[in-house]
Short mmCIF file of C-alpha atoms in Angstrom, two decimals:
data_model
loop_
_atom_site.label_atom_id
_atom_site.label_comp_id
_atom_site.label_asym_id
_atom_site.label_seq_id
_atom_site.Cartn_x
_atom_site.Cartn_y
_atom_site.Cartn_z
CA UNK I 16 82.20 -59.84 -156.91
CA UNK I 17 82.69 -62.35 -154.43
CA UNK I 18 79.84 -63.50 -151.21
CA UNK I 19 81.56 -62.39 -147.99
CA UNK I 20 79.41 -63.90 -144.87
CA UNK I 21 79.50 -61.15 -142.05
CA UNK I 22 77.93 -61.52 -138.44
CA UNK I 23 77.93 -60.16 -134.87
CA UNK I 24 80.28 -62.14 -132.93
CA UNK I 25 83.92 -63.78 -132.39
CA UNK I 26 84.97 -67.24 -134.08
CA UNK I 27 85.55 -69.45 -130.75
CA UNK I 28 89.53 -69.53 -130.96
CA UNK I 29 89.32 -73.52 -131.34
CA UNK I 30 87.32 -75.48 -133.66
CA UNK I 31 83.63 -76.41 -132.59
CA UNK I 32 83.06 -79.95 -133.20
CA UNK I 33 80.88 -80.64 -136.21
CA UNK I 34 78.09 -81.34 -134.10
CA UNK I 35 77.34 -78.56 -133.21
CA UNK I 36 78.21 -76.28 -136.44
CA UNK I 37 75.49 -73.60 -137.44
CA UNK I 38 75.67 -75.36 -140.92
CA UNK I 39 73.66 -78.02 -140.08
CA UNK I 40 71.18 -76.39 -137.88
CA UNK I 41 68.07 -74.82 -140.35
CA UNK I 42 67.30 -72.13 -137.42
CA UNK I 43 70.37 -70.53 -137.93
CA UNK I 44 70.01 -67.39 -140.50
CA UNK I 45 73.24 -66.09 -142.74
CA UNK I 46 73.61 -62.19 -143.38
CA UNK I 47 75.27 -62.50 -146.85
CA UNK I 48 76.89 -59.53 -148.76
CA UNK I 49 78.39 -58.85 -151.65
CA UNK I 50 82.12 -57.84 -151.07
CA UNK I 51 82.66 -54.47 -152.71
CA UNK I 52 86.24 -53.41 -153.92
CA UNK I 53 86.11 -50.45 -151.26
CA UNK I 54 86.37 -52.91 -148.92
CA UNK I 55 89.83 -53.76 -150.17
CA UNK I 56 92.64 -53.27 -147.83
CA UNK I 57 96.01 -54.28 -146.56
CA UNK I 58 96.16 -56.94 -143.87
CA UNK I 59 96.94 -54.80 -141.30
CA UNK I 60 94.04 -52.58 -140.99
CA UNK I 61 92.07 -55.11 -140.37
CA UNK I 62 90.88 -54.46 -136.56
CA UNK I 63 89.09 -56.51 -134.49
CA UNK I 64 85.71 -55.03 -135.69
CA UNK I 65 86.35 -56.54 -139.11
CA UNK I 66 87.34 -59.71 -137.47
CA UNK I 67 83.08 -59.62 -135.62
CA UNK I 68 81.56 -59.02 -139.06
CA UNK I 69 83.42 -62.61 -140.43
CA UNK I 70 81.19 -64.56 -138.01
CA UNK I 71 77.56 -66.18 -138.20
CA UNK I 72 74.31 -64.23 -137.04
CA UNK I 73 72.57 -66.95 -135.59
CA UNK I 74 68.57 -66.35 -134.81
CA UNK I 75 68.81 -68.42 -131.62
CA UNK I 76 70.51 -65.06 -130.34
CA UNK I 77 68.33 -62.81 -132.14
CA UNK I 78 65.35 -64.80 -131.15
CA UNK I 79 66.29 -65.14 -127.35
CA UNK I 80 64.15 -63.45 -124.37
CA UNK I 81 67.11 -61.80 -123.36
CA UNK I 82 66.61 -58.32 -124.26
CA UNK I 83 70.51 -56.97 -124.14
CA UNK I 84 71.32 -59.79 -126.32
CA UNK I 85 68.47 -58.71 -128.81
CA UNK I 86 69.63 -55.10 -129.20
CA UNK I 87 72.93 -56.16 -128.94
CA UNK I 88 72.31 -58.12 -132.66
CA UNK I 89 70.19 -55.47 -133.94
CA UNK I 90 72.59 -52.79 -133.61
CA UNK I 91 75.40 -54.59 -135.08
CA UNK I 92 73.41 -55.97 -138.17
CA UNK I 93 72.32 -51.89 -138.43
CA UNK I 94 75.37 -50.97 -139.26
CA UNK I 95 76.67 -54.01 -141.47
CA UNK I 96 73.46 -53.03 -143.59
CA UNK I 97 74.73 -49.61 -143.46
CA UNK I 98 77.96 -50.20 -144.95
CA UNK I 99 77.22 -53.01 -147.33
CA UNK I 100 74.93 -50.24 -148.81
CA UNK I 101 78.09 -47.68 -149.35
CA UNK I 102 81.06 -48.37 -151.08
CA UNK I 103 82.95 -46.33 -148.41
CA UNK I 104 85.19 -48.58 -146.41
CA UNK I 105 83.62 -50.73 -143.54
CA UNK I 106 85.60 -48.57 -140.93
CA UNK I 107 84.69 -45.50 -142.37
CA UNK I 108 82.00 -45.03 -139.52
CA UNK I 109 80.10 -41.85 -139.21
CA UNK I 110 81.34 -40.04 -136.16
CA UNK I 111 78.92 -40.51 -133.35
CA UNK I 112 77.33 -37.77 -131.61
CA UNK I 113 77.89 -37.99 -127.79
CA UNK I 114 74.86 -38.69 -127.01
CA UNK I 115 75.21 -41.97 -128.97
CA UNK I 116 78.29 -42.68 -127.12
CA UNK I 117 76.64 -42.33 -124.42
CA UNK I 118 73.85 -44.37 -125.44
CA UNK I 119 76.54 -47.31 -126.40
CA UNK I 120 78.22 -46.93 -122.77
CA UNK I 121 75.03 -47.58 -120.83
CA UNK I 122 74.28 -50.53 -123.15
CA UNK I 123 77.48 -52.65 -122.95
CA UNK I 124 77.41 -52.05 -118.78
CA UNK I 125 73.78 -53.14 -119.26
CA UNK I 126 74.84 -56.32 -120.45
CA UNK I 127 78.02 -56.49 -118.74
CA UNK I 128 76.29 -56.61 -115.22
CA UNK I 129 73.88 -59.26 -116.36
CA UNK I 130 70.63 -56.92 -115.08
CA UNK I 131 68.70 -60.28 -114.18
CA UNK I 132 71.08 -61.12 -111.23
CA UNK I 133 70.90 -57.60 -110.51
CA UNK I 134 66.91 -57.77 -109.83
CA UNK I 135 67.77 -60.86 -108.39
CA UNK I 136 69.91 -59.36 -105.66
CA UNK I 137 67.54 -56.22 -104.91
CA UNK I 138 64.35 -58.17 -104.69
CA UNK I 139 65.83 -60.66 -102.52
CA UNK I 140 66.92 -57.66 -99.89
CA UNK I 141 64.26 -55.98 -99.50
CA UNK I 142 62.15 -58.94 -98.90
CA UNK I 143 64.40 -60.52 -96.42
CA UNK I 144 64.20 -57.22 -94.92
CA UNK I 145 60.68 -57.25 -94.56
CA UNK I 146 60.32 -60.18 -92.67
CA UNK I 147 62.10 -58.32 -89.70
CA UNK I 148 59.20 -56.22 -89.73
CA UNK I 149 56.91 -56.27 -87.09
CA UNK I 150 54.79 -53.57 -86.60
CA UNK I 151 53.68 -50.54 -88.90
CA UNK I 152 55.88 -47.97 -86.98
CA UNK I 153 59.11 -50.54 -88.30
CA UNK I 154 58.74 -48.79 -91.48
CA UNK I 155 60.84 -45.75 -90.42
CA UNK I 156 63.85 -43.48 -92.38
CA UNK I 157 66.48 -45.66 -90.59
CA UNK I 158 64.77 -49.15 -91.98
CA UNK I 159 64.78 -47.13 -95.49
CA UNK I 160 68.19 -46.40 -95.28
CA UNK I 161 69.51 -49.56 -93.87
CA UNK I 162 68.02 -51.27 -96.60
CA UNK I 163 69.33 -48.81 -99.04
CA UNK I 164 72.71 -49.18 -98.21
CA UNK I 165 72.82 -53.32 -97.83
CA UNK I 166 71.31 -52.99 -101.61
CA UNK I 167 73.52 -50.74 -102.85
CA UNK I 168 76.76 -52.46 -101.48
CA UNK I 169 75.75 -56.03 -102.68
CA UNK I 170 74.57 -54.30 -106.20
CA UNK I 171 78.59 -53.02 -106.08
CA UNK I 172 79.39 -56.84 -105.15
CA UNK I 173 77.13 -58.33 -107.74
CA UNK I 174 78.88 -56.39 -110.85
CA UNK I 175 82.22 -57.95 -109.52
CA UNK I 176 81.20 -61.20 -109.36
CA UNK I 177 79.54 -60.91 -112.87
CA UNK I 178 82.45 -59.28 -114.39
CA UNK I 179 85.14 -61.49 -112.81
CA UNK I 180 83.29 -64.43 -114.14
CA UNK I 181 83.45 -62.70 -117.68
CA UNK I 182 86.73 -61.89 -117.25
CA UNK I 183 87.72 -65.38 -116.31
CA UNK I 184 85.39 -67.12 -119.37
CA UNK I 185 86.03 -64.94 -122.54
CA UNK I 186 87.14 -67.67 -125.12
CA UNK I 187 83.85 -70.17 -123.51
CA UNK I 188 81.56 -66.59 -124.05
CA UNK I 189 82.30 -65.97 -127.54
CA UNK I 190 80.33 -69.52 -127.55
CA UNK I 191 77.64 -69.40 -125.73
CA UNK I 192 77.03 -65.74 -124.97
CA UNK I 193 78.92 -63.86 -127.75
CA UNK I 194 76.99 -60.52 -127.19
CA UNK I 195 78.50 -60.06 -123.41
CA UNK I 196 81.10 -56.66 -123.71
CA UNK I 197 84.29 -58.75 -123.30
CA UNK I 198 83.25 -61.73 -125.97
CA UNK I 199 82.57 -58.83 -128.41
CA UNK I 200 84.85 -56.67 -127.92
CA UNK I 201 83.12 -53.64 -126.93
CA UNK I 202 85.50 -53.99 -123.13
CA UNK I 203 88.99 -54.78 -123.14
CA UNK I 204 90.49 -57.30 -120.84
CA UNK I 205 91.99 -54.06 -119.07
CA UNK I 206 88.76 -52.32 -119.38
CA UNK I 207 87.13 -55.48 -117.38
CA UNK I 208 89.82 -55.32 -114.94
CA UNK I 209 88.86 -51.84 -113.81
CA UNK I 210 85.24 -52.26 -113.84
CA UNK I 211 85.11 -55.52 -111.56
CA UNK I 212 87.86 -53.82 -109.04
CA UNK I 213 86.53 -50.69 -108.87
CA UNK I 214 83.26 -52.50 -107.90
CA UNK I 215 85.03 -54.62 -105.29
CA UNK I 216 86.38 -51.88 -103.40
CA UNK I 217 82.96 -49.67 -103.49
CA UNK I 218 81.49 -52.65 -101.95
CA UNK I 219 83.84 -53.42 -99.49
CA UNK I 220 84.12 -49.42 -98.63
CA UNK I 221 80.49 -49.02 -98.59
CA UNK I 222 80.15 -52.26 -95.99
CA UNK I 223 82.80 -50.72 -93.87
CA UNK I 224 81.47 -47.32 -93.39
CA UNK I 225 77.99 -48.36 -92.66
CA UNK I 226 79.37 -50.01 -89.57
CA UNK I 227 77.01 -53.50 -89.81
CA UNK I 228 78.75 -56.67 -89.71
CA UNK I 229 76.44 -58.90 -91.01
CA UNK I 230 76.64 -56.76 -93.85
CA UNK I 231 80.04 -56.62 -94.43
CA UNK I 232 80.62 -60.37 -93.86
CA UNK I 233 77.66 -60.99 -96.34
CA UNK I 234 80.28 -58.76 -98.64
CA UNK I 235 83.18 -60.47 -97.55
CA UNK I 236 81.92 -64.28 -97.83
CA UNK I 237 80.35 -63.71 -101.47
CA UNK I 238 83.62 -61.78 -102.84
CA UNK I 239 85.40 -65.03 -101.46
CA UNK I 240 83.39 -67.60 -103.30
CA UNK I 241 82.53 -65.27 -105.96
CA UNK I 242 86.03 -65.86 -106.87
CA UNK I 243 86.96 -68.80 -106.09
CA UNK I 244 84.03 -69.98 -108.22
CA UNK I 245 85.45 -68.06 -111.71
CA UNK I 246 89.28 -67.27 -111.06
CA UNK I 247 91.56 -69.46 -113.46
CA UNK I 248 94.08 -70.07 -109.92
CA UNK I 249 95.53 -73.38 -108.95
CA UNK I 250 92.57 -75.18 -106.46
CA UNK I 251 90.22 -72.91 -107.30
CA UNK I 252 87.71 -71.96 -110.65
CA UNK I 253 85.55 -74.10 -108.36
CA UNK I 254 83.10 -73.65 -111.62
CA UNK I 255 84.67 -76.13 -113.33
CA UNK I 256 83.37 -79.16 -110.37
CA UNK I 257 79.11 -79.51 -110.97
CA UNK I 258 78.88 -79.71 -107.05
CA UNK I 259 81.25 -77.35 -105.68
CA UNK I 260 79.76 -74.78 -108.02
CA UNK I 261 76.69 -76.01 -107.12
CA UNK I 262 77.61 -75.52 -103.46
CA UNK I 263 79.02 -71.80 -104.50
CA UNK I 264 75.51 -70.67 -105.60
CA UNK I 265 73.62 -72.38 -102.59
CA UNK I 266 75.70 -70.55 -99.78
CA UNK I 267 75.37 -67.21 -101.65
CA UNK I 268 71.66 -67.07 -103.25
CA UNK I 269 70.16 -69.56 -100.54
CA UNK I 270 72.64 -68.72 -96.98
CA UNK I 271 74.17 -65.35 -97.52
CA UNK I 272 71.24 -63.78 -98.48
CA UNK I 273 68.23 -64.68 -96.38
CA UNK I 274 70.67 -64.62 -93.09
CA UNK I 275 73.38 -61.76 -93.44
CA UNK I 276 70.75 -59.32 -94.36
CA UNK I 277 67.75 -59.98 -92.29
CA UNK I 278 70.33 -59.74 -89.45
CA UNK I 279 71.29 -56.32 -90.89
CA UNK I 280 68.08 -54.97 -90.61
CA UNK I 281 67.37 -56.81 -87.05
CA UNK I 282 70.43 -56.13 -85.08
CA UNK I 283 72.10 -53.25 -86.44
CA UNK I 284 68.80 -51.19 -87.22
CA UNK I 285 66.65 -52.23 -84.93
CA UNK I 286 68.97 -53.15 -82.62
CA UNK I 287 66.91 -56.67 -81.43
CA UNK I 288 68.17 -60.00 -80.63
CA UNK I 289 68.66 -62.10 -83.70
CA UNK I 290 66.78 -64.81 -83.86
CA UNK I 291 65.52 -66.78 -86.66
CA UNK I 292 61.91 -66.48 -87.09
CA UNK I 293 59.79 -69.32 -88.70
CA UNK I 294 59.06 -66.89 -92.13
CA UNK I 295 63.04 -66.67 -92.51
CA UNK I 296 63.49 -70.24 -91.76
CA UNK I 297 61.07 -71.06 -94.82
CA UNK I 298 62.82 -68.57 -97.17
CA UNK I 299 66.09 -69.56 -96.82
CA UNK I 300 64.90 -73.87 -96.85
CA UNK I 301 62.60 -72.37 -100.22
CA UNK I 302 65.37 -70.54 -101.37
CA UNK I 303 68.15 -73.62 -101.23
CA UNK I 304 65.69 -75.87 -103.82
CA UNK I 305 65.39 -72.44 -106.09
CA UNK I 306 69.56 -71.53 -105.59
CA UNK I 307 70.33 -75.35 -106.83
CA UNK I 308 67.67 -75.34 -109.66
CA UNK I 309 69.46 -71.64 -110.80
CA UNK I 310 73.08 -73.77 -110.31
CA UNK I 311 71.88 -76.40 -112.48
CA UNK I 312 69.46 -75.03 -114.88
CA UNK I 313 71.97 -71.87 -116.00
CA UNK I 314 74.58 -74.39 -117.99
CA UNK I 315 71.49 -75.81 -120.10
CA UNK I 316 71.74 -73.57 -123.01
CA UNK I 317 75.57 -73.24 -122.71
CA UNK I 318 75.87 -77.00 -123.02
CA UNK I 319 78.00 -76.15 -126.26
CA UNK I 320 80.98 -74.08 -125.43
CA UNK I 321 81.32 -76.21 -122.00
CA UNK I 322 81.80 -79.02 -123.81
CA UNK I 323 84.47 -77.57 -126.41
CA UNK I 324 86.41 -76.41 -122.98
CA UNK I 325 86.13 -78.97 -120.88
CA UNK I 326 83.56 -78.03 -117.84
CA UNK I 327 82.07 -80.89 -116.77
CA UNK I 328 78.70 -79.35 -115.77
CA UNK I 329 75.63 -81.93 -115.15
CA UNK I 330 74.30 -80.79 -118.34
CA UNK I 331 77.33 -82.10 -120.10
CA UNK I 332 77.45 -85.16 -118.12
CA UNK I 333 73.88 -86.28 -117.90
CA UNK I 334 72.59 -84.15 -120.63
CA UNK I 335 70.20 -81.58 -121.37
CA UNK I 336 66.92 -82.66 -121.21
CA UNK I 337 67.60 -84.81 -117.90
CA UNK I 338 69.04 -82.06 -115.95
CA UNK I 339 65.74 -79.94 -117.18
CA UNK I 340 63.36 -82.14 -115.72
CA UNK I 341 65.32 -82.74 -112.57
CA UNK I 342 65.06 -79.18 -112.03
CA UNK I 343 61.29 -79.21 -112.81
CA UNK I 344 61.00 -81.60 -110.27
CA UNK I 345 62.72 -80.05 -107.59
CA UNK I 346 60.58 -76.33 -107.97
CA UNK I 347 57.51 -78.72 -107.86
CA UNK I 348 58.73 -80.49 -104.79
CA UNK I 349 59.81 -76.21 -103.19
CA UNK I 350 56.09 -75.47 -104.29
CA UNK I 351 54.32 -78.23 -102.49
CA UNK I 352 56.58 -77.57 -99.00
CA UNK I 353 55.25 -73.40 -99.27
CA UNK I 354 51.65 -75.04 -99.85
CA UNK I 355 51.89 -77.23 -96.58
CA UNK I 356 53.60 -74.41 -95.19
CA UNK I 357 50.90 -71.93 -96.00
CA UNK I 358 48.34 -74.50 -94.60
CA UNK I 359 49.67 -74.99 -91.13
CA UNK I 360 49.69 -71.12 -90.78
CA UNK I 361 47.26 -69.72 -88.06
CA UNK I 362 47.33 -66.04 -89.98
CA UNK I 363 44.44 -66.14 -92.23
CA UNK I 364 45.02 -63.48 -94.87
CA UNK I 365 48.79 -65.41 -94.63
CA UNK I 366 47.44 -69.03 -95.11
CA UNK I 367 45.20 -67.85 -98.52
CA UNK I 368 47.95 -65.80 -100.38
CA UNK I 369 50.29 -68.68 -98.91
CA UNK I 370 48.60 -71.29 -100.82
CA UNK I 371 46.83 -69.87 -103.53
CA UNK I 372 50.01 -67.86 -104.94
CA UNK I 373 52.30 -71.20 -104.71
CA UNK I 374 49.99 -73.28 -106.57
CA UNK I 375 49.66 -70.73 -109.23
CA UNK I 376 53.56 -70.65 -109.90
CA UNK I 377 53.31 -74.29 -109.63
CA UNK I 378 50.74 -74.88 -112.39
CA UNK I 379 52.30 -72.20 -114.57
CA UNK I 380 55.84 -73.88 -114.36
CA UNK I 381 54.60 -76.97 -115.34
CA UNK I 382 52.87 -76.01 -117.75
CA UNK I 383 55.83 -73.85 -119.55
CA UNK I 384 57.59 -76.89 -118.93
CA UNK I 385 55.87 -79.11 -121.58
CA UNK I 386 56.13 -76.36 -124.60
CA UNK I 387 60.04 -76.52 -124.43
CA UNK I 388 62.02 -77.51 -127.46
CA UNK I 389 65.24 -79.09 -126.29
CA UNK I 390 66.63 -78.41 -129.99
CA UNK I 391 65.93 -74.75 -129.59
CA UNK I 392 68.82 -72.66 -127.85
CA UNK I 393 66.49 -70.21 -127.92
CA UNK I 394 63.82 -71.56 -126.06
CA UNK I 395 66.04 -72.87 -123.26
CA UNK I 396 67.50 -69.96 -122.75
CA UNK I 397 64.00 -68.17 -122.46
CA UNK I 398 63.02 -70.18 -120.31
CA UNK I 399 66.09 -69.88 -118.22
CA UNK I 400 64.97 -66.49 -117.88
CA UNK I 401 61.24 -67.46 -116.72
CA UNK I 402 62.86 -69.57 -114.20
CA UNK I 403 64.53 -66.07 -112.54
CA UNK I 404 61.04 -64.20 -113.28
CA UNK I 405 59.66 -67.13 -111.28
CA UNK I 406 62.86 -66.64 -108.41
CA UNK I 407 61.74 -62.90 -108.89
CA UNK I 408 58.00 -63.74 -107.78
CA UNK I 409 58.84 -66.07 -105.08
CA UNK I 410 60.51 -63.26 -103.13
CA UNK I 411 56.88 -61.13 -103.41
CA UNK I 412 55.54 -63.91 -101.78
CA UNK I 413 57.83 -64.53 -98.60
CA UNK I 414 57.19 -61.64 -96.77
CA UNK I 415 53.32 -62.40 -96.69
CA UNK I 416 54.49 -66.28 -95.32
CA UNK I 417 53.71 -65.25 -91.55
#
């Protein structure tokens, strides 16, 4: 008998530097089995399932805050258990009910349209929307639907900027997000190819038919950079330049947004002259410190696999801890504009929620702040994802900002 290490996800298909090898980090736990003789077979039946049980199981993944990435690892060790327990070959699976492969379906699209840039995008609409509100009687089936469909067609847009961005980083993903559909293997490259351009066109056919064009040039401009930002194309993979995928973010999460779809609901259901009130003119200034801090702040934990393929990020240049606290700094700098802000306001009930709701994000990001351990993968990451549950709560707070 003979110890055969088995894990959840893909070998990067060049050598990590030694740096950075699980070996030498105590965090990381190895699932270690003994190799049965039933697991003894030619070369060529090896699949690419036995190729994701050779790999590490490393509890920064396990131990992350991001839930699809947690099940993701739980399933898999599941069924390594399962057959290191039998002495029936490893791809001797029992058949799955359909309900199970169902179950599996729903769960690699889960994680395949990254669900936090999907609340992102939702919450971010319907507040915008609400600051073209201005009386009680706004609130009518046509507002409903309007905002209904500009959701629904920038959800569609979302999943094809997500995917294309998979599509366009699988060998970097099996890295620094091995659990994502296309770095496991659960999608084929074909597979991704019809998900993000079925998306595309649903988006762009959904803008069309609707008839608004601030909608469908709030489409049009985010497929552009979308994919200019992630497509491997000479001049472009713009992701690969800190500021110009900086600047990709900015214009989308900080521009596009606030703008294209507050117009939506104020021309083309409403039917008013645009103008830019004072409330929108705060969200989108708010919104251009959060939309850098996201830029910067989401290559922090993936400081590893950039390095190994050559994106020079700000996190690989200045490092991680720097770039951390510059993006501290600027959220602290965002919350004490929306506290002046929320002073100089003449609306009472405004002025209170205004200030006091700022000032509690402010203290609670700070204080988060200090607990980090930079040597922890897994705590960056989490709080990469308290920095979008803090992007989430912002957008709760704009429409009272009056």
């Amino acid at each position: 008998m003979e110890s055969l290490l088995i894990g959840s996800f893909h070998r990067p298909s060049i050598p990590v530097p030694a740096e950075f090898s699980p070996l030498k980090t105590s965090s990381h736990a190895i699932v270690r089995v003994l190799k049965c003789k039933a697991w003894k077979r030619p070369k060529k039946h090896y699949s690419s399932s036995m190729k994701l049980q050779r790999q590490y199981i490393t509890q920064e993944h396990v131990g992350g805050s991001d839930l699809s990435t947690i099940a993701a690892d739980k399933k898999l060790k599941r069924r390594f258990l399962v057959h290191a327990s039998s002495e029936h070959p490893l791809e001797s699976q029992p058949s799955k009910s359909p309900w199970d492969s169902v179950n599996d379906a729903v769960d690699a699209f889960y994680r395949f349209s990254r669900p936090h840039t999907i609340i992102g995008t939702a919450l971010s609409i319907i507040s915008v929307s609400l600051l073209a509100v201005e009386k009680f009687s706004d609130f009518s089936p046509l507002f409903f639907t309007g905002v209904l469909e500009a959701i629904v067609a920038a959800l569609f847009m979302n999943i094809y900027i997500v995917g294309l961005n998979q599509l366009s980083d699988i060998e970097i993903d099996k890295v620094n997000k091995p659990y994502l559909p296309l770095a496991s293997g659960e999608y084929s490259v074909q597979t991704g190819v019809i998900v993000v351009s079925s998306f595309a066109i649903l988006s762009f056919w959904l803008g069309w038919i609707v008839g608004s064009w601030p909608l469908f040039w709030a489409l049009f401009i985010s497929f552009v950079l979308g994919t200019a930002y992630s497509i491997n194309l000479p001049l472009l993979r713009w992701k690969r330049f800190a500021v110009v995928a900086a600047m990709c973010i900015f214009a989308v999460r900080a521009v596009i947004v606030q703008i294209a779809f507050y117009l939506h609901i104020q021309t083309y259901v409403y039917r008013r002259t645009a103008v830019l009130s004072r409330p929108l003119i705060f969200a989108t200034a708010f919104m251009s410190f959060f939309s850098v801090v996201i830029a910067l702040f989401k290559d922090i934990p993936d400081i590893v696999g950039d390095k190994i393929f050559g994106i020079q990020s700000f996190t690989v240049r200045l490092g991680q801890e720097r770039v951390f606290w510059i993006c501290i700094g600027l959220l602290e700098m965002a919350y004490l504009v929306a506290i002046v802000v929320g002073a100089a306001s003449s609306n009472t009930w405004s002025k209170y929620f205004t200030i006091l709701g700022h000032s509690a994000l402010a203290l609670l990001l700070w204080t988060r702040a200090k607990s980090v351990d930079f040597s922890s993968k897994a705590a960056i990451t989490s709080f990469y994802m308290f920095i979008w549950k803090l992007f989430y709560a912002e957008y709760l707070l704009i429409p009272l900002v009056r």
